[in-house]
Amino acid sequence: MATEVTVPTLGESITEATLGQWLKKPGEAVKADEPIASLETDKVAVEVPSPVAGVMGEQLVAEGDTVAVGAVIARVESGSGAAAAPAAAAAAPAAPSVSEPPASTPVNPAGAGENIELRDEDAAAGPLTLSPSVRRLVLEFGLDPSKIKGSGKDGRLTKDDVLAAAKNAPAASAPAAQSAAPAPSSQSAAPAASAGGGVERREERVRMTRLRQTVARRLKEAQNTAAMLTTFNDVDMTAVMEARSRYKDLFEKKHSIRLGFMGFFVKAAALAARDVPAVNASIEGDEIVYRDYLDVSVAVSAPNGLVVPVIRNAHAMGFAEIEKTIADFGKRAKEGTLTMADMTGGTFTISNGGVFGSLLSTPIINPPQSAVLGMHRIEERPVVRNGQIVARPMMYLALSYDHRLIDGREAVTFLVRMKEALEDPTRLLIDL
């Protein structure tokens, strides 16, 4: 007896998704509520659980297909994995298969599309299921995915895992990446070309994820709709760094969380938004909506791309609450467990490009918000203090804003208020 697996409700106004990845193969045993597939919506990846315990049966849609809410995507058969494996093998022609390479040929990581097969000695562990972005990195660095410990949900590999492995073994990975000759995969690859002095050159076409398509569309809409402008200022981070150094141990001991930079910036943004409310406002039709609260969207790097979960009522939070919320978002982003509710309703965005080494940038507004603050790396630079040239840890701040709503004077004032609060953090405590 088979039980149908349907696409669950994905959130308000979302009627379809893309099947990003099958997490179980036909013939494999599944438990009740165990994830068997991953769906990509406009904002997040949603896992589809098995409604019953049994054996993964027929998969009715392929990875990359668009599916509607309520559509049947697979069937779960009754029984155990061992008993149902022969039946699944007999039905294998219904699903695409990958032929095994000869015993004398090393297994090519790209040969099985997104499912990278292990070598004979690792066969007992079964195949690794990798996302397209992780698979590309594995191929690029010439790494063996079976030797990398995954930090994602259920031990899956993330991009950070692969990058860390590549960093720890640079000498070994570079030659392997050059010598690797990927076989045709589920994505289309251009044939080798000899025009470049006899060196084989390949191209790979990978379908854009639904998340990446949505990001591309929304950012272009922002450029087409808003009258965007960016203004800059720099901040001497000496006082913030001294405060962190002085209190970090006590803070972590009391709150069980590290004291980071983001807490200072969120509190400073709340203080500045109170004095310049237009930065936290938005345009709706021919009206301007002003708010007495601040919901900060914080850009977080995830395996499938950049996501922006929202810190609700950030204006009323303390440093510990802000840091705990951000840490939780980062953990859940890597696990792919952020929900639609986590990423809707922000009124102002803070993006920290400094963690990747960015010195200066012009961030793009996230509609319907009217402004976004860009943080950058801290770098010692010569500045004049009391008539003397001294070295100070400086950071550039960038505020991109919708000039239809926010005037230049207001944008500059907002950054000046932030600069004052960060260079004298006592202002954050006594509300100046």
mmCIF file of N, CA, C and O in Angstrom, residues 229-277:
data_model
loop_
_atom_site.group_PDB
_atom_site.id
_atom_site.type_symbol
_atom_site.label_atom_id
_atom_site.label_comp_id
_atom_site.label_asym_id
_atom_site.label_seq_id
_atom_site.Cartn_x
_atom_site.Cartn_y
_atom_site.Cartn_z
ATOM 1 N N LEU A 229 20.372 56.498 -3.879
ATOM 2 C CA LEU A 229 21.572 57.302 -3.698
ATOM 3 C C LEU A 229 22.294 56.749 -2.483
ATOM 4 O O LEU A 229 21.665 56.193 -1.579
ATOM 5 N N THR A 230 23.621 56.850 -2.451
ATOM 6 C CA THR A 230 24.409 56.350 -1.319
ATOM 7 C C THR A 230 25.276 57.465 -0.763
ATOM 8 O O THR A 230 25.909 58.198 -1.532
ATOM 9 N N THR A 231 25.289 57.590 0.556
ATOM 10 C CA THR A 231 26.181 58.549 1.215
ATOM 11 C C THR A 231 27.049 57.791 2.209
ATOM 12 O O THR A 231 26.665 56.726 2.697
ATOM 13 N N PHE A 232 28.237 58.336 2.488
ATOM 14 C CA PHE A 232 29.229 57.601 3.272
ATOM 15 C C PHE A 232 29.697 58.423 4.473
ATOM 16 O O PHE A 232 29.614 59.653 4.487
ATOM 17 N N ASN A 233 30.222 57.705 5.441
ATOM 18 C CA ASN A 233 30.912 58.319 6.558
ATOM 19 C C ASN A 233 31.883 57.277 7.102
ATOM 20 O O ASN A 233 31.786 56.095 6.741
ATOM 21 N N ASP A 234 32.824 57.689 7.934
ATOM 22 C CA ASP A 234 33.704 56.713 8.558
ATOM 23 C C ASP A 234 33.596 56.828 10.075
ATOM 24 O O ASP A 234 33.218 57.861 10.616
ATOM 25 N N VAL A 235 33.894 55.720 10.739
ATOM 26 C CA VAL A 235 33.723 55.639 12.184
ATOM 27 C C VAL A 235 35.019 55.144 12.812
ATOM 28 O O VAL A 235 35.607 54.155 12.345
ATOM 29 N N ASP A 236 35.454 55.806 13.849
ATOM 30 C CA ASP A 236 36.581 55.344 14.651
ATOM 31 C C ASP A 236 36.050 54.284 15.616
ATOM 32 O O ASP A 236 35.264 54.580 16.521
ATOM 33 N N MET A 237 36.490 53.042 15.430
ATOM 34 C CA MET A 237 35.947 51.924 16.205
ATOM 35 C C MET A 237 36.718 51.669 17.497
ATOM 36 O O MET A 237 36.494 50.645 18.151
ATOM 37 N N THR A 238 37.594 52.590 17.877
ATOM 38 C CA THR A 238 38.415 52.384 19.078
ATOM 39 C C THR A 238 37.568 52.114 20.313
ATOM 40 O O THR A 238 37.810 51.153 21.070
ATOM 41 N N ALA A 239 36.558 52.956 20.564
ATOM 42 C CA ALA A 239 35.759 52.829 21.787
ATOM 43 C C ALA A 239 34.968 51.525 21.809
ATOM 44 O O ALA A 239 34.877 50.856 22.859
ATOM 45 N N VAL A 240 34.393 51.133 20.657
ATOM 46 C CA VAL A 240 33.633 49.877 20.594
ATOM 47 C C VAL A 240 34.549 48.687 20.835
ATOM 48 O O VAL A 240 34.213 47.750 21.582
ATOM 49 N N MET A 241 35.731 48.705 20.217
ATOM 50 C CA MET A 241 36.661 47.590 20.376
ATOM 51 C C MET A 241 37.171 47.501 21.811
ATOM 52 O O MET A 241 37.337 46.392 22.348
ATOM 53 N N GLU A 242 37.403 48.643 22.439
ATOM 54 C CA GLU A 242 37.834 48.632 23.838
ATOM 55 C C GLU A 242 36.732 48.114 24.758
ATOM 56 O O GLU A 242 36.994 47.351 25.699
ATOM 57 N N ALA A 243 35.488 48.496 24.471
ATOM 58 C CA ALA A 243 34.363 48.021 25.281
ATOM 59 C C ALA A 243 34.199 46.509 25.152
ATOM 60 O O ALA A 243 33.982 45.801 26.149
ATOM 61 N N ARG A 244 34.332 46.019 23.929
ATOM 62 C CA ARG A 244 34.224 44.560 23.713
ATOM 63 C C ARG A 244 35.340 43.832 24.438
ATOM 64 O O ARG A 244 35.123 42.790 25.073
ATOM 65 N N SER A 245 36.560 44.354 24.322
ATOM 66 C CA SER A 245 37.703 43.704 24.960
ATOM 67 C C SER A 245 37.572 43.693 26.487
ATOM 68 O O SER A 245 37.892 42.705 27.145
ATOM 69 N N ARG A 246 37.038 44.768 27.027
ATOM 70 C CA ARG A 246 36.940 44.895 28.472
ATOM 71 C C ARG A 246 35.843 44.020 29.063
ATOM 72 O O ARG A 246 36.001 43.453 30.154
ATOM 73 N N TYR A 247 34.726 43.899 28.345
ATOM 74 C CA TYR A 247 33.555 43.238 28.931
ATOM 75 C C TYR A 247 33.183 41.906 28.276
ATOM 76 O O TYR A 247 32.203 41.280 28.695
ATOM 77 N N LYS A 248 33.927 41.458 27.276
ATOM 78 C CA LYS A 248 33.493 40.267 26.537
ATOM 79 C C LYS A 248 33.395 39.024 27.422
ATOM 80 O O LYS A 248 32.452 38.221 27.292
ATOM 81 N N ASP A 249 34.359 38.842 28.338
ATOM 82 C CA ASP A 249 34.323 37.653 29.190
ATOM 83 C C ASP A 249 33.151 37.698 30.162
ATOM 84 O O ASP A 249 32.443 36.697 30.350
ATOM 85 N N LEU A 250 32.945 38.844 30.793
ATOM 86 C CA LEU A 250 31.815 38.982 31.714
ATOM 87 C C LEU A 250 30.487 38.836 30.981
ATOM 88 O O LEU A 250 29.548 38.210 31.489
ATOM 89 N N PHE A 251 30.423 39.416 29.781
ATOM 90 C CA PHE A 251 29.194 39.355 28.989
ATOM 91 C C PHE A 251 28.873 37.907 28.623
ATOM 92 O O PHE A 251 27.729 37.453 28.769
ATOM 93 N N GLU A 252 29.885 37.175 28.156
ATOM 94 C CA GLU A 252 29.651 35.784 27.755
ATOM 95 C C GLU A 252 29.315 34.915 28.965
ATOM 96 O O GLU A 252 28.471 34.009 28.875
ATOM 97 N N LYS A 253 29.943 35.185 30.095
ATOM 98 C CA LYS A 253 29.660 34.405 31.295
ATOM 99 C C LYS A 253 28.230 34.620 31.775
ATOM 100 O O LYS A 253 27.548 33.673 32.191
ATOM 101 N N LYS A 254 27.749 35.853 31.670
ATOM 102 C CA LYS A 254 26.403 36.158 32.161
ATOM 103 C C LYS A 254 25.315 35.750 31.182
ATOM 104 O O LYS A 254 24.265 35.237 31.582
ATOM 105 N N HIS A 255 25.554 35.962 29.880
ATOM 106 C CA HIS A 255 24.494 35.755 28.888
ATOM 107 C C HIS A 255 24.701 34.533 28.001
ATOM 108 O O HIS A 255 23.837 34.235 27.154
ATOM 109 N N SER A 256 25.826 33.840 28.138
ATOM 110 C CA SER A 256 26.129 32.643 27.340
ATOM 111 C C SER A 256 26.139 32.934 25.838
ATOM 112 O O SER A 256 25.720 32.111 25.024
ATOM 113 N N ILE A 257 26.593 34.120 25.487
ATOM 114 C CA ILE A 257 26.712 34.508 24.086
ATOM 115 C C ILE A 257 27.842 35.533 23.981
ATOM 116 O O ILE A 257 28.071 36.314 24.916
ATOM 117 N N ARG A 258 28.553 35.500 22.867
ATOM 118 C CA ARG A 258 29.656 36.438 22.698
ATOM 119 C C ARG A 258 29.122 37.839 22.363
ATOM 120 O O ARG A 258 28.090 37.977 21.698
ATOM 121 N N LEU A 259 29.845 38.838 22.816
ATOM 122 C CA LEU A 259 29.494 40.222 22.502
ATOM 123 C C LEU A 259 30.123 40.580 21.160
ATOM 124 O O LEU A 259 31.346 40.674 21.041
ATOM 125 N N GLY A 260 29.281 40.761 20.154
ATOM 126 C CA GLY A 260 29.770 41.064 18.819
ATOM 127 C C GLY A 260 29.593 42.532 18.477
ATOM 128 O O GLY A 260 29.153 43.343 19.292
ATOM 129 N N PHE A 261 29.941 42.873 17.234
ATOM 130 C CA PHE A 261 29.791 44.248 16.773
ATOM 131 C C PHE A 261 28.348 44.592 16.435
ATOM 132 O O PHE A 261 27.923 45.734 16.559
ATOM 133 N N MET A 262 27.576 43.587 15.979
ATOM 134 C CA MET A 262 26.253 43.888 15.452
ATOM 135 C C MET A 262 25.339 44.487 16.499
ATOM 136 O O MET A 262 24.491 45.326 16.190
ATOM 137 N N GLY A 263 25.486 44.092 17.752
ATOM 138 C CA GLY A 263 24.653 44.675 18.795
ATOM 139 C C GLY A 263 24.832 46.177 18.889
ATOM 140 O O GLY A 263 23.861 46.921 19.044
ATOM 141 N N PHE A 264 26.087 46.649 18.788
ATOM 142 C CA PHE A 264 26.349 48.082 18.832
ATOM 143 C C PHE A 264 25.693 48.795 17.648
ATOM 144 O O PHE A 264 25.125 49.880 17.804
ATOM 145 N N PHE A 265 25.789 48.182 16.452
ATOM 146 C CA PHE A 265 25.264 48.844 15.268
ATOM 147 C C PHE A 265 23.736 48.862 15.250
ATOM 148 O O PHE A 265 23.123 49.835 14.807
ATOM 149 N N VAL A 266 23.121 47.790 15.720
ATOM 150 C CA VAL A 266 21.655 47.771 15.778
ATOM 151 C C VAL A 266 21.152 48.816 16.771
ATOM 152 O O VAL A 266 20.198 49.558 16.489
ATOM 153 N N LYS A 267 21.800 48.894 17.930
ATOM 154 C CA LYS A 267 21.386 49.891 18.920
ATOM 155 C C LYS A 267 21.624 51.311 18.410
ATOM 156 O O LYS A 267 20.795 52.203 18.609
ATOM 157 N N ALA A 268 22.756 51.521 17.717
ATOM 158 C CA ALA A 268 23.035 52.850 17.171
ATOM 159 C C ALA A 268 22.041 53.204 16.073
ATOM 160 O O ALA A 268 21.608 54.363 15.959
ATOM 161 N N ALA A 269 21.649 52.221 15.239
ATOM 162 C CA ALA A 269 20.668 52.474 14.181
ATOM 163 C C ALA A 269 19.314 52.831 14.786
ATOM 164 O O ALA A 269 18.601 53.709 14.281
ATOM 165 N N ALA A 270 18.933 52.167 15.876
ATOM 166 C CA ALA A 270 17.661 52.478 16.536
ATOM 167 C C ALA A 270 17.677 53.899 17.086
ATOM 168 O O ALA A 270 16.679 54.630 16.995
ATOM 169 N N LEU A 271 18.824 54.289 17.648
ATOM 170 C CA LEU A 271 18.955 55.637 18.193
ATOM 171 C C LEU A 271 18.866 56.680 17.081
ATOM 172 O O LEU A 271 18.171 57.698 17.208
ATOM 173 N N ALA A 272 19.561 56.422 15.962
ATOM 174 C CA ALA A 272 19.557 57.366 14.848
ATOM 175 C C ALA A 272 18.200 57.428 14.160
ATOM 176 O O ALA A 272 17.756 58.501 13.723
ATOM 177 N N ALA A 273 17.507 56.276 14.051
ATOM 178 C CA ALA A 273 16.195 56.253 13.400
ATOM 179 C C ALA A 273 15.162 57.035 14.196
ATOM 180 O O ALA A 273 14.190 57.559 13.630
ATOM 181 N N ARG A 274 15.350 57.132 15.494
ATOM 182 C CA ARG A 274 14.432 57.934 16.305
ATOM 183 C C ARG A 274 14.550 59.416 15.945
ATOM 184 O O ARG A 274 13.555 60.144 15.920
ATOM 185 N N ASP A 275 15.793 59.848 15.654
ATOM 186 C CA ASP A 275 16.003 61.250 15.283
ATOM 187 C C ASP A 275 15.698 61.526 13.822
ATOM 188 O O ASP A 275 15.343 62.643 13.450
ATOM 189 N N VAL A 276 15.828 60.484 12.957
ATOM 190 C CA VAL A 276 15.556 60.631 11.518
ATOM 191 C C VAL A 276 14.557 59.550 11.111
ATOM 192 O O VAL A 276 14.919 58.518 10.530
ATOM 193 N N PRO A 277 13.276 59.712 11.425
ATOM 194 C CA PRO A 277 12.283 58.657 11.209
ATOM 195 C C PRO A 277 12.070 58.285 9.751
ATOM 196 O O PRO A 277 11.581 57.188 9.458
#
